[in-house]
Amino acid sequence: QVQLVESGGGLVQPGGSLRLSCAASGFTLDYYAIGWFRQAPGKEREGVSCISSSDGRLHYADTAKGRFTISRDNAKNTVYLQMNSLRPEDTAVYYCAATRYWVLRLWDSASEYDYWGQGTQVTVSS
């Protein structure tokens, strides 16, 4: 059974850091691109970052560049999102998603991903 499980969310003060994890089971990440998305209340789901398995290419939304870092550990079948210098506007539910890397065209388009996790809440507040 294909499953993605996010963890690592929580409450953090502005300027703080969190590391989100996306653990995959039922399939190997070797052939998949993994994206991180987020959705704040009343807003559409937006792409945050993506890592491809084929060439290790990384993608970041403008709001994430310089603050967030995506990485993967194929041995653990896990993808991470290190988030630094967090801001209140980063508050959202964060999801990871997977799709076969050879079909991915627009990394920040949610419709291109086949598998989704249940999400983890990130709240940035003082």
CSV table of N, CA and C in Angstrom, one decimal:
chain,number,residue,atom,x,y,z
A,1,GLN,N,0.8,-1.2,0.0
A,1,GLN,CA,0.0,0.0,0.0
A,1,GLN,C,0.9,1.2,0.0
A,2,VAL,N,0.6,2.1,-1.0
A,2,VAL,CA,1.4,3.3,-1.1
A,2,VAL,C,1.0,4.3,0.0
A,3,GLN,N,2.0,4.9,0.7
A,3,GLN,CA,1.6,5.8,1.8
A,3,GLN,C,2.8,6.8,2.0
A,4,LEU,N,2.4,8.0,2.2
A,4,LEU,CA,3.3,9.1,2.6
A,4,LEU,C,2.9,9.6,3.9
A,5,VAL,N,3.8,9.8,4.8
A,5,VAL,CA,3.5,10.3,6.2
A,5,VAL,C,4.4,11.4,6.5
A,6,GLU,N,3.8,12.6,6.8
A,6,GLU,CA,4.5,13.8,7.2
A,6,GLU,C,4.6,13.8,8.7
A,7,SER,N,5.7,14.4,9.1
A,7,SER,CA,5.9,14.7,10.6
A,7,SER,C,6.8,15.9,10.7
A,8,GLY,N,6.9,16.4,11.9
A,8,GLY,CA,7.8,17.5,12.2
A,8,GLY,C,7.2,18.8,12.4
A,9,GLY,N,5.9,18.9,12.1
A,9,GLY,CA,5.2,20.2,12.3
A,9,GLY,C,5.1,20.6,13.7
A,10,GLY,N,4.7,21.8,14.0
A,10,GLY,CA,4.5,22.3,15.3
A,10,GLY,C,4.4,23.8,15.4
A,11,LEU,N,4.5,24.3,16.6
A,11,LEU,CA,4.4,25.7,16.9
A,11,LEU,C,5.8,26.2,17.1
A,12,VAL,N,6.1,27.3,16.3
A,12,VAL,CA,7.5,27.9,16.4
A,12,VAL,C,7.3,29.4,16.4
A,13,GLN,N,8.3,30.1,17.0
A,13,GLN,CA,8.3,31.5,17.0
A,13,GLN,C,8.8,32.1,15.7
A,14,PRO,N,8.4,33.3,15.3
A,14,PRO,CA,9.0,33.9,14.1
A,14,PRO,C,10.6,33.9,14.2
A,15,GLY,N,11.2,33.5,13.1
A,15,GLY,CA,12.6,33.4,13.1
A,15,GLY,C,13.2,32.0,13.4
A,16,GLY,N,12.3,31.2,13.9
A,16,GLY,CA,12.7,29.8,14.3
A,16,GLY,C,12.8,28.9,13.1
A,17,SER,N,13.0,27.6,13.4
A,17,SER,CA,13.2,26.6,12.4
A,17,SER,C,12.4,25.3,12.7
A,18,LEU,N,12.1,24.6,11.7
A,18,LEU,CA,11.5,23.3,11.8
A,18,LEU,C,12.0,22.4,10.7
A,19,ARG,N,12.1,21.1,10.9
A,19,ARG,CA,12.4,20.2,9.8
A,19,ARG,C,11.3,19.2,9.6
A,20,LEU,N,10.7,19.3,8.5
A,20,LEU,CA,9.6,18.3,8.2
A,20,LEU,C,10.1,17.1,7.5
A,21,SER,N,9.5,16.0,7.8
A,21,SER,CA,9.9,14.7,7.2
A,21,SER,C,8.7,14.1,6.4
A,22,CYS,N,9.0,13.5,5.3
A,22,CYS,CA,8.0,12.8,4.5
A,22,CYS,C,8.5,11.4,4.3
A,23,ALA,N,8.0,10.4,5.0
A,23,ALA,CA,8.4,9.0,5.0
A,23,ALA,C,7.5,8.3,4.0
A,24,ALA,N,8.1,7.6,3.0
A,24,ALA,CA,7.3,6.9,2.0
A,24,ALA,C,7.4,5.4,2.3
A,25,SER,N,6.2,4.7,2.1
A,25,SER,CA,6.2,3.3,2.2
A,25,SER,C,5.3,2.7,1.1
A,26,GLY,N,5.6,1.5,0.7
A,26,GLY,CA,4.9,0.9,-0.4
A,26,GLY,C,5.4,1.1,-1.7
A,27,PHE,N,6.4,2.0,-1.8
A,27,PHE,CA,7.1,2.2,-3.0
A,27,PHE,C,8.5,2.9,-2.7
A,28,THR,N,9.4,2.8,-3.7
A,28,THR,CA,10.7,3.4,-3.4
A,28,THR,C,10.8,4.8,-4.1
A,29,LEU,N,11.5,5.7,-3.4
A,29,LEU,CA,11.6,7.0,-3.9
A,29,LEU,C,12.5,7.2,-5.1
A,30,ASP,N,13.2,6.1,-5.4
A,30,ASP,CA,14.2,6.2,-6.5
A,30,ASP,C,13.6,6.7,-7.8
A,31,TYR,N,12.3,6.4,-8.1
A,31,TYR,CA,11.7,6.7,-9.3
A,31,TYR,C,10.7,7.8,-9.2
A,32,TYR,N,10.7,8.5,-8.1
A,32,TYR,CA,9.7,9.5,-7.9
A,32,TYR,C,10.3,10.9,-7.6
A,33,ALA,N,9.5,11.9,-8.1
A,33,ALA,CA,9.8,13.3,-7.6
A,33,ALA,C,8.9,13.5,-6.4
A,34,ILE,N,9.4,14.2,-5.4
A,34,ILE,CA,8.6,14.5,-4.2
A,34,ILE,C,8.5,16.0,-4.1
A,35,GLY,N,7.3,16.4,-3.9
A,35,GLY,CA,7.0,17.9,-3.8
A,35,GLY,C,6.5,18.1,-2.4
A,36,TRP,N,6.7,19.3,-1.9
A,36,TRP,CA,6.1,19.8,-0.7
A,36,TRP,C,5.2,21.0,-1.1
A,37,PHE,N,4.0,20.9,-0.5
A,37,PHE,CA,3.0,21.9,-0.7
A,37,PHE,C,2.5,22.4,0.6
A,38,ARG,N,1.8,23.5,0.6
A,38,ARG,CA,1.2,24.0,1.8
A,38,ARG,C,-0.1,24.6,1.5
A,39,GLN,N,-1.0,24.6,2.5
A,39,GLN,CA,-2.3,25.3,2.3
A,39,GLN,C,-2.7,26.0,3.6
A,40,ALA,N,-2.8,27.3,3.5
A,40,ALA,CA,-3.3,28.1,4.7
A,40,ALA,C,-4.8,28.2,4.6
A,41,PRO,N,-5.5,28.5,5.7
A,41,PRO,CA,-6.9,28.6,5.7
A,41,PRO,C,-7.4,29.7,4.7
A,42,GLY,N,-8.3,29.3,3.9
A,42,GLY,CA,-8.9,30.2,2.9
A,42,GLY,C,-8.1,30.5,1.7
A,43,LYS,N,-7.0,29.7,1.6
A,43,LYS,CA,-6.1,29.9,0.4
A,43,LYS,C,-5.9,28.6,-0.3
A,44,GLU,N,-5.5,28.7,-1.6
A,44,GLU,CA,-5.3,27.5,-2.4
A,44,GLU,C,-4.0,26.9,-2.0
A,45,ARG,N,-3.9,25.6,-2.3
A,45,ARG,CA,-2.7,24.8,-2.0
A,45,ARG,C,-1.6,25.4,-3.0
A,46,GLU,N,-0.4,25.6,-2.4
A,46,GLU,CA,0.7,26.1,-3.2
A,46,GLU,C,1.9,25.3,-3.1
A,47,GLY,N,2.7,25.2,-4.2
A,47,GLY,CA,3.9,24.5,-4.1
A,47,GLY,C,5.0,25.2,-3.4
A,48,VAL,N,5.8,24.5,-2.6
A,48,VAL,CA,6.8,25.1,-1.8
A,48,VAL,C,8.2,24.7,-2.4
A,49,SER,N,8.3,23.4,-2.6
A,49,SER,CA,9.6,22.9,-3.1
A,49,SER,C,9.4,21.5,-3.7
A,50,CYS,N,10.4,21.1,-4.5
A,50,CYS,CA,10.3,19.7,-5.1
A,50,CYS,C,11.8,19.2,-5.3
A,51,ILE,N,11.9,17.9,-5.2
A,51,ILE,CA,13.2,17.3,-5.5
A,51,ILE,C,12.9,16.1,-6.5
A,52,SER,N,13.7,16.1,-7.5
A,52,SER,CA,13.5,15.0,-8.5
A,52,SER,C,14.5,13.9,-8.2
A,53,SER,N,14.1,12.7,-8.5
A,53,SER,CA,15.0,11.5,-8.3
A,53,SER,C,16.0,11.3,-9.4
A,54,SER,N,15.6,11.8,-10.6
A,54,SER,CA,16.4,11.5,-11.8
A,54,SER,C,17.7,12.2,-11.8
A,55,ASP,N,17.7,13.5,-11.5
A,55,ASP,CA,18.9,14.3,-11.6
A,55,ASP,C,19.1,15.1,-10.3
A,56,GLY,N,18.3,14.8,-9.3
A,56,GLY,CA,18.4,15.6,-8.1
A,56,GLY,C,18.1,17.0,-8.1
A,57,ARG,N,17.5,17.4,-9.3
A,57,ARG,CA,17.2,18.8,-9.4
A,57,ARG,C,16.2,19.3,-8.3
A,58,LEU,N,16.5,20.5,-7.9
A,58,LEU,CA,15.7,21.1,-6.8
A,58,LEU,C,14.9,22.3,-7.3
A,59,HIS,N,13.7,22.4,-6.8
A,59,HIS,CA,12.9,23.6,-7.1
A,59,HIS,C,12.4,24.2,-5.9
A,60,TYR,N,12.3,25.5,-5.9
A,60,TYR,CA,11.8,26.3,-4.7
A,60,TYR,C,10.8,27.4,-5.2
A,61,ALA,N,9.8,27.6,-4.5
A,61,ALA,CA,9.0,28.8,-4.7
A,61,ALA,C,9.8,30.0,-4.2
A,62,ASP,N,9.4,31.1,-4.8
A,62,ASP,CA,10.2,32.4,-4.4
A,62,ASP,C,10.1,32.6,-2.9
A,63,THR,N,9.0,32.3,-2.3
A,63,THR,CA,8.9,32.5,-0.9
A,63,THR,C,9.7,31.6,-0.1
A,64,ALA,N,10.2,30.5,-0.7
A,64,ALA,CA,11.0,29.6,0.1
A,64,ALA,C,12.5,29.7,-0.2
A,65,LYS,N,12.9,30.3,-1.3
A,65,LYS,CA,14.3,30.4,-1.6
A,65,LYS,C,15.1,31.1,-0.6
A,66,GLY,N,16.2,30.5,-0.2
A,66,GLY,CA,17.1,31.1,0.8
A,66,GLY,C,16.7,30.8,2.2
A,67,ARG,N,15.5,30.2,2.4
A,67,ARG,CA,15.1,29.9,3.8
A,67,ARG,C,14.9,28.4,3.9
A,68,PHE,N,14.3,27.8,2.9
A,68,PHE,CA,14.0,26.3,3.0
A,68,PHE,C,15.0,25.5,2.2
A,69,THR,N,15.2,24.3,2.6
A,69,THR,CA,16.1,23.4,1.9
A,69,THR,C,15.4,22.0,1.9
A,70,ILE,N,15.3,21.5,0.7
A,70,ILE,CA,14.7,20.1,0.5
A,70,ILE,C,15.9,19.1,0.3
A,71,SER,N,15.7,18.0,0.8
A,71,SER,CA,16.7,16.9,0.7
A,71,SER,C,16.1,15.6,0.8
A,72,ARG,N,16.8,14.5,0.3
A,72,ARG,CA,16.2,13.2,0.4
A,72,ARG,C,17.3,12.2,0.9
A,73,ASP,N,16.8,11.2,1.6
A,73,ASP,CA,17.6,10.1,2.0
A,73,ASP,C,17.0,8.8,1.4
A,74,ASN,N,17.5,8.4,0.3
A,74,ASN,CA,16.9,7.2,-0.3
A,74,ASN,C,17.0,6.0,0.5
A,75,ALA,N,18.0,5.9,1.3
A,75,ALA,CA,18.2,4.7,2.2
A,75,ALA,C,17.1,4.6,3.2
A,76,LYS,N,16.6,5.8,3.6
A,76,LYS,CA,15.5,5.8,4.6
A,76,LYS,C,14.1,6.0,3.9
A,77,ASN,N,14.2,6.2,2.6
A,77,ASN,CA,12.9,6.4,1.8
A,77,ASN,C,12.2,7.6,2.4
A,78,THR,N,13.0,8.7,2.7
A,78,THR,CA,12.4,9.9,3.3
A,78,THR,C,12.9,11.1,2.6
A,79,VAL,N,12.0,12.1,2.6
A,79,VAL,CA,12.4,13.4,2.1
A,79,VAL,C,12.2,14.4,3.2
A,80,TYR,N,13.1,15.4,3.3
A,80,TYR,CA,13.0,16.4,4.3
A,80,TYR,C,12.8,17.8,3.8
A,81,LEU,N,12.2,18.6,4.6
A,81,LEU,CA,12.2,20.1,4.3
A,81,LEU,C,12.6,20.8,5.5
A,82,GLN,N,13.8,21.3,5.4
A,82,GLN,CA,14.4,22.2,6.5
A,82,GLN,C,13.9,23.6,6.3
A,83,MET,N,13.2,24.1,7.3
A,83,MET,CA,12.7,25.5,7.1
A,83,MET,C,13.3,26.4,8.2
A,84,ASN,N,14.0,27.4,7.8
A,84,ASN,CA,14.6,28.4,8.7
A,84,ASN,C,14.0,29.7,8.5
A,85,SER,N,14.3,30.6,9.4
A,85,SER,CA,13.8,32.0,9.4
A,85,SER,C,12.3,32.0,9.1
A,86,LEU,N,11.6,31.2,9.8
A,86,LEU,CA,10.1,31.1,9.6
A,86,LEU,C,9.4,32.4,9.9
A,87,ARG,N,8.3,32.6,9.2
A,87,ARG,CA,7.5,33.8,9.3
A,87,ARG,C,6.1,33.5,9.6
A,88,PRO,N,5.3,34.4,10.1
A,88,PRO,CA,3.9,34.0,10.4
A,88,PRO,C,3.2,33.6,9.1
A,89,GLU,N,3.5,34.2,8.0
A,89,GLU,CA,2.9,33.8,6.7
A,89,GLU,C,3.2,32.4,6.2
A,90,ASP,N,4.2,31.7,6.9
A,90,ASP,CA,4.5,30.4,6.6
A,90,ASP,C,3.5,29.4,7.3
A,91,THR,N,2.6,29.9,8.1
A,91,THR,CA,1.7,29.1,8.8
A,91,THR,C,0.7,28.4,7.8
A,92,ALA,N,0.6,27.1,7.9
A,92,ALA,CA,-0.2,26.4,6.9
A,92,ALA,C,-0.1,24.9,7.3
A,93,VAL,N,-0.9,24.1,6.7
A,93,VAL,CA,-0.7,22.6,6.7
A,93,VAL,C,0.2,22.3,5.5
A,94,TYR,N,1.2,21.6,5.8
A,94,TYR,CA,2.2,21.2,4.8
A,94,TYR,C,2.0,19.7,4.4
A,95,TYR,N,2.0,19.5,3.1
A,95,TYR,CA,1.8,18.2,2.6
A,95,TYR,C,3.0,17.8,1.7
A,96,CYS,N,3.3,16.5,1.7
A,96,CYS,CA,4.2,16.0,0.7
A,96,CYS,C,3.4,15.2,-0.3
A,97,ALA,N,4.0,15.2,-1.5
A,97,ALA,CA,3.3,14.5,-2.6
A,97,ALA,C,4.3,13.8,-3.5
A,98,ALA,N,3.9,12.7,-4.2
A,98,ALA,CA,4.9,12.0,-5.0
A,98,ALA,C,4.3,11.8,-6.4
A,99,THR,N,5.1,11.8,-7.4
A,99,THR,CA,4.8,11.4,-8.7
A,99,THR,C,6.0,10.9,-9.4
A,100,ARG,N,5.8,10.0,-10.4
A,100,ARG,CA,6.9,9.5,-11.2
A,100,ARG,C,7.6,10.6,-11.9
A,101,TYR,N,8.9,10.6,-11.7
A,101,TYR,CA,9.7,11.8,-12.1
A,101,TYR,C,9.6,12.0,-13.6
A,102,TRP,N,9.4,11.0,-14.4
A,102,TRP,CA,9.4,11.2,-15.9
A,102,TRP,C,8.1,11.8,-16.4
A,103,VAL,N,7.1,11.9,-15.5
A,103,VAL,CA,5.8,12.5,-16.0
A,103,VAL,C,5.6,13.9,-15.4
A,104,LEU,N,6.5,14.3,-14.6
A,104,LEU,CA,6.4,15.7,-13.9
A,104,LEU,C,6.8,16.7,-14.9
A,105,ARG,N,5.9,17.7,-15.1
A,105,ARG,CA,6.1,18.8,-16.0
A,105,ARG,C,6.2,20.1,-15.2
A,106,LEU,N,5.2,20.4,-14.4
A,106,LEU,CA,5.1,21.6,-13.6
A,106,LEU,C,5.2,21.2,-12.1
A,107,TRP,N,6.4,21.4,-11.5
A,107,TRP,CA,6.6,20.8,-10.2
A,107,TRP,C,5.6,21.4,-9.2
A,108,ASP,N,5.1,22.6,-9.4
A,108,ASP,CA,4.3,23.2,-8.4
A,108,ASP,C,2.8,23.1,-8.7
A,109,SER,N,2.5,22.2,-9.6
A,109,SER,CA,1.1,21.9,-9.9
A,109,SER,C,0.6,20.7,-9.2
A,110,ALA,N,-0.3,20.9,-8.2
A,110,ALA,CA,-0.8,19.8,-7.4
A,110,ALA,C,-1.4,18.7,-8.2
A,111,SER,N,-2.0,19.0,-9.3
A,111,SER,CA,-2.7,18.0,-10.1
A,111,SER,C,-1.7,17.0,-10.7
A,112,GLU,N,-0.4,17.2,-10.7
A,112,GLU,CA,0.6,16.3,-11.4
A,112,GLU,C,1.0,15.2,-10.4
A,113,TYR,N,0.6,15.3,-9.2
A,113,TYR,CA,1.1,14.4,-8.2
A,113,TYR,C,0.0,13.3,-7.9
A,114,ASP,N,0.5,12.1,-7.8
A,114,ASP,CA,-0.4,10.9,-7.6
A,114,ASP,C,-0.7,10.6,-6.2
A,115,TYR,N,0.3,10.8,-5.3
A,115,TYR,CA,0.1,10.3,-3.9
A,115,TYR,C,0.4,11.5,-3.0
A,116,TRP,N,-0.4,11.5,-1.9
A,116,TRP,CA,-0.4,12.6,-1.0
A,116,TRP,C,-0.4,12.1,0.5
A,117,GLY,N,0.3,12.8,1.3
A,117,GLY,CA,0.3,12.5,2.7
A,117,GLY,C,-0.9,13.2,3.3
A,118,GLN,N,-1.1,13.0,4.7
A,118,GLN,CA,-2.2,13.6,5.4
A,118,GLN,C,-2.0,15.0,5.8
A,119,GLY,N,-0.7,15.5,5.8
A,119,GLY,CA,-0.4,16.8,6.2
A,119,GLY,C,0.1,17.0,7.6
A,120,THR,N,0.9,18.0,7.8
A,120,THR,CA,1.3,18.3,9.2
A,120,THR,C,1.2,19.8,9.4
A,121,GLN,N,0.7,20.2,10.5
A,121,GLN,CA,0.4,21.7,10.8
A,121,GLN,C,1.7,22.4,11.2
A,122,VAL,N,2.0,23.5,10.6
A,122,VAL,CA,3.0,24.4,11.0
A,122,VAL,C,2.4,25.7,11.3
A,123,THR,N,2.7,26.2,12.6
A,123,THR,CA,2.2,27.4,13.0
A,123,THR,C,3.4,28.3,13.5
A,124,VAL,N,3.5,29.5,12.9
A,124,VAL,CA,4.5,30.4,13.3
A,124,VAL,C,3.9,31.6,14.0
A,125,SER,N,4.1,31.7,15.2
A,125,SER,CA,3.5,32.7,16.0
A,125,SER,C,4.3,33.0,17.3
A,126,SER,N,4.2,34.2,17.7
A,126,SER,CA,4.9,34.6,19.0
A,126,SER,C,3.9,34.5,20.1
